[in-house]
mmCIF file of C-alpha atoms in Angstrom:
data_model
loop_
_atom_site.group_PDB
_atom_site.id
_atom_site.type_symbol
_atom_site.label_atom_id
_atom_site.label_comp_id
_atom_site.label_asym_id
_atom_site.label_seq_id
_atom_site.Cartn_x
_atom_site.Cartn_y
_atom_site.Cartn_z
ATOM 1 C CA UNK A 732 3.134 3.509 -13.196
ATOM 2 C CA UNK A 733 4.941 0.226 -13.923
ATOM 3 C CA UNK A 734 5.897 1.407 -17.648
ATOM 4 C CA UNK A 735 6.926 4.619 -16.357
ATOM 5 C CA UNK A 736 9.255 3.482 -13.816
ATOM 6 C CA UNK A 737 10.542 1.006 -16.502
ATOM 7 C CA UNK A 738 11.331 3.950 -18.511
ATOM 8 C CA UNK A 739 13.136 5.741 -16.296
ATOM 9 C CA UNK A 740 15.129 2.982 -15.501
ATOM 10 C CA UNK A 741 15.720 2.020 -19.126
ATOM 11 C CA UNK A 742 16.527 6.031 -19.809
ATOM 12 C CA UNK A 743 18.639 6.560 -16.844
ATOM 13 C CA UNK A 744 20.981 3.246 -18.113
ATOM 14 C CA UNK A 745 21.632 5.200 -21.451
ATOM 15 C CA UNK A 746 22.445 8.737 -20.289
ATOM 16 C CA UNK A 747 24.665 7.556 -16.983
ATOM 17 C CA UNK A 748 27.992 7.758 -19.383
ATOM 18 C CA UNK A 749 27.830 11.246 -20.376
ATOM 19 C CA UNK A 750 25.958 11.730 -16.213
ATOM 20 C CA UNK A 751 29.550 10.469 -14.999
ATOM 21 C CA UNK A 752 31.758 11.948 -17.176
ATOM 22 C CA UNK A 753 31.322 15.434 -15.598
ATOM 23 C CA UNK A 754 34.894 16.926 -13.766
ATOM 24 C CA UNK A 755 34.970 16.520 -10.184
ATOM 25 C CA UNK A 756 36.528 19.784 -9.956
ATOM 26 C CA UNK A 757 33.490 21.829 -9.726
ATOM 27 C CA UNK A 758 31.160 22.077 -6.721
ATOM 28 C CA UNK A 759 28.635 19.013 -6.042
ATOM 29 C CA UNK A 760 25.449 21.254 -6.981
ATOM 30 C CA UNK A 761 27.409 22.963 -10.199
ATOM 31 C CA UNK A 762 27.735 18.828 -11.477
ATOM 32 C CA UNK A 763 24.085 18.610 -10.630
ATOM 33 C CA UNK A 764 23.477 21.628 -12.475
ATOM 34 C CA UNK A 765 25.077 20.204 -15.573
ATOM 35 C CA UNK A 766 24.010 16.634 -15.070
ATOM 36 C CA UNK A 767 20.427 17.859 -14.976
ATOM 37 C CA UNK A 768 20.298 20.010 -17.659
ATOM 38 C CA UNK A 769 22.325 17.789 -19.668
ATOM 39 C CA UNK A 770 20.022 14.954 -19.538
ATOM 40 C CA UNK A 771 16.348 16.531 -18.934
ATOM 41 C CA UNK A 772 15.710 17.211 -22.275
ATOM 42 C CA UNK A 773 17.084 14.068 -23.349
ATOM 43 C CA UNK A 774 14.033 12.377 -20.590
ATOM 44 C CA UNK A 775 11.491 15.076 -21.907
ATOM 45 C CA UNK A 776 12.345 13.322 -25.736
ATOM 46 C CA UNK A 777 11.190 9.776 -24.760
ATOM 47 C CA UNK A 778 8.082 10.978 -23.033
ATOM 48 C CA UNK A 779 4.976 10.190 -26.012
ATOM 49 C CA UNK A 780 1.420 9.369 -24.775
ATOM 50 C CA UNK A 781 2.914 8.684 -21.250
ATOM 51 C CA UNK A 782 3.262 12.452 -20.650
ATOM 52 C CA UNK A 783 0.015 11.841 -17.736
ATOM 53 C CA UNK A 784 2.380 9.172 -15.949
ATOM 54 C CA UNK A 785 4.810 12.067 -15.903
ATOM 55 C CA UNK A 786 1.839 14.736 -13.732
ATOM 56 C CA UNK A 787 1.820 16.598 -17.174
ATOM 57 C CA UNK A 788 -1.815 17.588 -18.565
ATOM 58 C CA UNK A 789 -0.891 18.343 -22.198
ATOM 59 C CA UNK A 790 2.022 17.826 -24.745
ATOM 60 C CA UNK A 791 2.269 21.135 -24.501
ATOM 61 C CA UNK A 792 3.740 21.591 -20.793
ATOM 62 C CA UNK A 793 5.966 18.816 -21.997
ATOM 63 C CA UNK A 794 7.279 20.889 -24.812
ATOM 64 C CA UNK A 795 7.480 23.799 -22.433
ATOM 65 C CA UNK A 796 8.913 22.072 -19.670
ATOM 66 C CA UNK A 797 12.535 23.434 -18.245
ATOM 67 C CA UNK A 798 13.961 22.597 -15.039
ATOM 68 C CA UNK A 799 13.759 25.213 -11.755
ATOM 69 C CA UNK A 800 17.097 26.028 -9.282
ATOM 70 C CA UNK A 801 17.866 23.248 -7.342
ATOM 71 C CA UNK A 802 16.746 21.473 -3.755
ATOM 72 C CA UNK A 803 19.594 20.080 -1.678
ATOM 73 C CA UNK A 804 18.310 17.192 0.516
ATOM 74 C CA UNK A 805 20.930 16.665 3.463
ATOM 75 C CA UNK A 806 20.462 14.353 6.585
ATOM 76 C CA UNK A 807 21.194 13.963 10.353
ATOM 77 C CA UNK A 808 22.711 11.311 12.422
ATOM 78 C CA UNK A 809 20.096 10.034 14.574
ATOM 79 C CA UNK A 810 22.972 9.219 16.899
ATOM 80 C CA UNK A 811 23.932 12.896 17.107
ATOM 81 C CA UNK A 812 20.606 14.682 16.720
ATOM 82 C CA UNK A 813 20.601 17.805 19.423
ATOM 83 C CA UNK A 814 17.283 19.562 19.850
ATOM 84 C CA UNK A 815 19.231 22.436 21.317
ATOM 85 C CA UNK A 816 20.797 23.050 18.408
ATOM 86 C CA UNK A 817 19.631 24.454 15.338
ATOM 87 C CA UNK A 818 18.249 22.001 13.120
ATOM 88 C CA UNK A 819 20.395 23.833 9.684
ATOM 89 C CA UNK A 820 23.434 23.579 12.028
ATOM 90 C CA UNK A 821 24.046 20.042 12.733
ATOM 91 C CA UNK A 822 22.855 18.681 9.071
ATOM 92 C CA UNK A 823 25.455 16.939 6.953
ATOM 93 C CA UNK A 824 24.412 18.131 3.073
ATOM 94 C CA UNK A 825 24.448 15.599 0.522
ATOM 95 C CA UNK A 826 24.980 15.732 -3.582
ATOM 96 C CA UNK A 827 21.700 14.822 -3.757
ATOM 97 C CA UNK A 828 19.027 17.675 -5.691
ATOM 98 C CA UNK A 829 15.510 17.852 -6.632
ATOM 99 C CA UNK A 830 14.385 20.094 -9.198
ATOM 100 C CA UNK A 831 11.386 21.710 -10.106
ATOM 101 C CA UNK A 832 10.184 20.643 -13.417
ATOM 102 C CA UNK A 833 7.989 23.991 -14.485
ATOM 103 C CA UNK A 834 6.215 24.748 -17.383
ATOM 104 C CA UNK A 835 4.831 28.233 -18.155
ATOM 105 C CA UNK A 836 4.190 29.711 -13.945
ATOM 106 C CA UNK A 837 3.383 26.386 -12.864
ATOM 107 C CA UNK A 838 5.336 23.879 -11.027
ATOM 108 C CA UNK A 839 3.953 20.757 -12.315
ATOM 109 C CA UNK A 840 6.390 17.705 -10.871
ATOM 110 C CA UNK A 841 9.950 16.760 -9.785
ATOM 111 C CA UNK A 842 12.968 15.892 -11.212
ATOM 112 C CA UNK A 843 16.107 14.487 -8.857
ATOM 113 C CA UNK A 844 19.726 13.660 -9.781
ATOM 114 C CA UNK A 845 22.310 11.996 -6.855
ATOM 115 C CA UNK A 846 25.962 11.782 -6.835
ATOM 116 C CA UNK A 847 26.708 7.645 -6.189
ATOM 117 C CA UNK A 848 29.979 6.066 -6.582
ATOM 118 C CA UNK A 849 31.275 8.659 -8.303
ATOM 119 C CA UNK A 850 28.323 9.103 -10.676
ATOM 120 C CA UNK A 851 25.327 11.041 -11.293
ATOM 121 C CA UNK A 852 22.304 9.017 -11.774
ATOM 122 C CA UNK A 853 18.966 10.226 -12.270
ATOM 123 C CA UNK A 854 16.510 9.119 -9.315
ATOM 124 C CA UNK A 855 13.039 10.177 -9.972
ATOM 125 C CA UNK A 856 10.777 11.885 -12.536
ATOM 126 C CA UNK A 857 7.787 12.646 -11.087
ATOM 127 C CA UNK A 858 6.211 13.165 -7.942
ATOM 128 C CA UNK A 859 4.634 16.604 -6.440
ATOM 129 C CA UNK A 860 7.516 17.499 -3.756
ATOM 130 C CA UNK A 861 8.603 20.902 -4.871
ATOM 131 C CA UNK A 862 4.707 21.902 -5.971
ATOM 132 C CA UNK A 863 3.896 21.393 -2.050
ATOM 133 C CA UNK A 864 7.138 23.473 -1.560
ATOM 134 C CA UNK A 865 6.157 26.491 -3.963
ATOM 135 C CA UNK A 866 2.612 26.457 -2.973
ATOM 136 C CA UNK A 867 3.684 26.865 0.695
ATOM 137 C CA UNK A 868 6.177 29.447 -0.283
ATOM 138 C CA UNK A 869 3.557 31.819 -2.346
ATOM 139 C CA UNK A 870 1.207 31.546 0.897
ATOM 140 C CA UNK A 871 3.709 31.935 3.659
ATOM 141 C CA UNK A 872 6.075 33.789 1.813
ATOM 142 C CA UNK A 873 9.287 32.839 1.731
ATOM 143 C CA UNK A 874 12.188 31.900 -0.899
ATOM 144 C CA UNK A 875 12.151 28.411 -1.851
ATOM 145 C CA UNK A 876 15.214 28.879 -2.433
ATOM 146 C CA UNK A 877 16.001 29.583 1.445
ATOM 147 C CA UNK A 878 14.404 25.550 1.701
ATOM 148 C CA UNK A 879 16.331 22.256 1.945
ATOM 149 C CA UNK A 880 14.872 18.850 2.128
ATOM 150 C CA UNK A 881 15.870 16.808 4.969
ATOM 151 C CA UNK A 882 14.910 12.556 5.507
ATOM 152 C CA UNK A 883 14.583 12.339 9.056
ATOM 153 C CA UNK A 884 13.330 9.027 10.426
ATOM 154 C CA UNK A 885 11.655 7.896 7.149
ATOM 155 C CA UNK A 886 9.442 11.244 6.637
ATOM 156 C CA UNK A 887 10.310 14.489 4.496
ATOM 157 C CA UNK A 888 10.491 17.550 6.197
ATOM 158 C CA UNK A 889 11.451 20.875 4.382
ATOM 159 C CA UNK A 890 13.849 22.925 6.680
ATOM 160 C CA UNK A 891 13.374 26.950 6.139
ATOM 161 C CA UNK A 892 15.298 29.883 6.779
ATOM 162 C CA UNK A 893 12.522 32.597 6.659
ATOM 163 C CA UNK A 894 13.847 35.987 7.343
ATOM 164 C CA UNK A 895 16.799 34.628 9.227
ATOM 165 C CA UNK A 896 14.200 32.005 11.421
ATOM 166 C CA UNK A 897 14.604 28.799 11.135
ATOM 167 C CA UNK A 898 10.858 27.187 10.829
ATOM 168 C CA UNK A 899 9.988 24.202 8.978
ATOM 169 C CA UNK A 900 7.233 21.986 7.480
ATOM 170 C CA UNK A 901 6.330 18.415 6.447
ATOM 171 C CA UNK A 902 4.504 17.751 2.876
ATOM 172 C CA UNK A 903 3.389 14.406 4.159
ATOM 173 C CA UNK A 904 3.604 13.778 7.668
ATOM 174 C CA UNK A 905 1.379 14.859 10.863
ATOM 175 C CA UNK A 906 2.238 14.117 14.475
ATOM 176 C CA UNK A 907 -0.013 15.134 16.879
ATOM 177 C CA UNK A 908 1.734 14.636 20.167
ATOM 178 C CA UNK A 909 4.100 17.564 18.752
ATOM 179 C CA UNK A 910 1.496 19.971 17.361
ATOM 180 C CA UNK A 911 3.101 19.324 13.947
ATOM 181 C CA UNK A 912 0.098 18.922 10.972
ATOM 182 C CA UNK A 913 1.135 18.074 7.363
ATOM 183 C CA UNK A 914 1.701 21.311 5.140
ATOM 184 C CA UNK A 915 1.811 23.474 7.798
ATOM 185 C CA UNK A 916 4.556 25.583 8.180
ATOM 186 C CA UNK A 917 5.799 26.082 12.044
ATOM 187 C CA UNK A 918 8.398 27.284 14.050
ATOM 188 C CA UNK A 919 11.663 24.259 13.811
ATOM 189 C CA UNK A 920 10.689 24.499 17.608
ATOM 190 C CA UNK A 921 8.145 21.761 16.697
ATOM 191 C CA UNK A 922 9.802 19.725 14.270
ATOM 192 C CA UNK A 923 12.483 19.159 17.186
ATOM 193 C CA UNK A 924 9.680 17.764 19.408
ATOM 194 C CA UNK A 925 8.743 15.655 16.440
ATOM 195 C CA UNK A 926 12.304 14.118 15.806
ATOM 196 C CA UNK A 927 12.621 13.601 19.207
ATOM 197 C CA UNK A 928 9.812 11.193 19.125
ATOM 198 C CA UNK A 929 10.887 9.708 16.194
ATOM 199 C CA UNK A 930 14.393 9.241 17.990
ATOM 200 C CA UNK A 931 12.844 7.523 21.189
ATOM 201 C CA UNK A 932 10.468 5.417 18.606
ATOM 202 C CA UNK A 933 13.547 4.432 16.910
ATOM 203 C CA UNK A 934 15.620 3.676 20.095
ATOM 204 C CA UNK A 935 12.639 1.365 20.784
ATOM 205 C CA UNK A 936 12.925 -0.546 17.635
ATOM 206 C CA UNK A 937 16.051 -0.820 18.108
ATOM 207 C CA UNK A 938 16.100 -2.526 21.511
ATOM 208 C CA UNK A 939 13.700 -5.086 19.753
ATOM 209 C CA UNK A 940 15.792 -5.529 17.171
ATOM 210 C CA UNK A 941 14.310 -4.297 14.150
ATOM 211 C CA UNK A 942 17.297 -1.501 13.284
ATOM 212 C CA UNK A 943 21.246 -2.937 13.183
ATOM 213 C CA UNK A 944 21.419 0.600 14.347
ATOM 214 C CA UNK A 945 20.331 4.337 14.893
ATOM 215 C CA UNK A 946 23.030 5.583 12.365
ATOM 216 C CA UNK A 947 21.670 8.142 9.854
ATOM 217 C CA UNK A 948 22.099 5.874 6.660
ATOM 218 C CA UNK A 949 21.039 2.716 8.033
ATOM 219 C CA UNK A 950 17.902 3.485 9.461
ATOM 220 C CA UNK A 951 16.135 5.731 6.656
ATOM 221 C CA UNK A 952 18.603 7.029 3.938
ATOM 222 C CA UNK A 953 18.701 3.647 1.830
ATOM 223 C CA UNK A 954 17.847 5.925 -1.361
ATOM 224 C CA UNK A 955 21.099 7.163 -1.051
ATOM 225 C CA UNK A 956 23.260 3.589 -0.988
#
């Protein structure tokens, strides 16, 4: 894991010139778009006998490998979160994407690309985000692209607009005292009773001093500084 993370970080120096030379005049996701493609292959080419570090099985899914549509992730301000509101309706959406890296049918890891200080960087290669997405999607079915991914009090929840209703899941996260059990998908109805004890949690913390404050980036979107 060390060598792989080395890698990227090593890979992601080397491509971020041609990442930031991209025109601003086109839409945040169509950048993205480009930046990702762009640069993928250019990853995929530096990947040897490290390919298993990477959640591929074979060289062959890596010579297969091409990236899916795009995952915006956006966030809220805990400051201004209203559980009256719809959750897709008071979001703020950032430049921020993961892809689905898929070879063949299968969806076999992640690939993300953010917009900071004015250039794309590569975040992450790896990981099993969007899998848990699809896999939900073929057995609740719905569009994954109808999903975004939203960091809400340090835990991932995917928002969904399913045949015009908003419901939602977490890949990773259970709380009990709001019914809400990991890769379940459930009416937003009890995501909002989940945030809201993550607000009051937070409030708490805050009072003791652990949080500067309850703003959205402070608290849990230091991925995106």
């Amino acid at each position: 894991m060390k060598r792989k993370l080395i890698m990227i970080a090593t890979l992601c120096m080397l491509i971020i010139f041609s990442i930031g030379t991209i025109s601003y005049a086109v839409s945040p996701q169509v950048q993205a778009n480009i930046a990702a493609q762009d640069n993928f292959k250019t990853l995929l080419k530096s990947i040897n006998t490290e390919y298993r570090d990477f959640y591929f099985t074979t060289k062959d899914e890596v010579s297969k490998a091409k990236l899916g549509n795009p995952i915006q992730w956006a966030t809220i301000d805990i400051n201004k979160y209203d559980p009256s509101i719809k959750i897709s309706d008071q979001v703020t959406r950032e430049p921020f994407y993961t892809y689905p890296v898929i070879a063949g049918n299968n969806v076999i890891t992640d690939f993300s690309i953010i917009l900071k200080n004015e250039e794309w960087h590569v975040v992450d290669f790896g990981g099993a985000l969007t899998k848990n997405i699809y896999k939900l999607a073929n057995e609740n079915n719905f569009n994954p692209g109808d999903c975004f991914l939203l960091n809400f009090g340090g835990d991932i929840f995917v928002i969904v607009n399913k045949n015009g209703e908003e419901m939602a899941f977490s890949p990773y996260y259970s709380d009990q005292n709001a019914g809400l059990k990991e890769k379940t998908l459930v009416n937003s109805d009890i995501i909002k009773k989940s945030f809201m004890n993550k607000v009051r949690n937070i409030q708490e913390k805050v009072k003791q001093g652990n949080y500067k404050t309850i703003g959205s980036n402070e608290v849990y979107m230091d991925f995106l500084r």
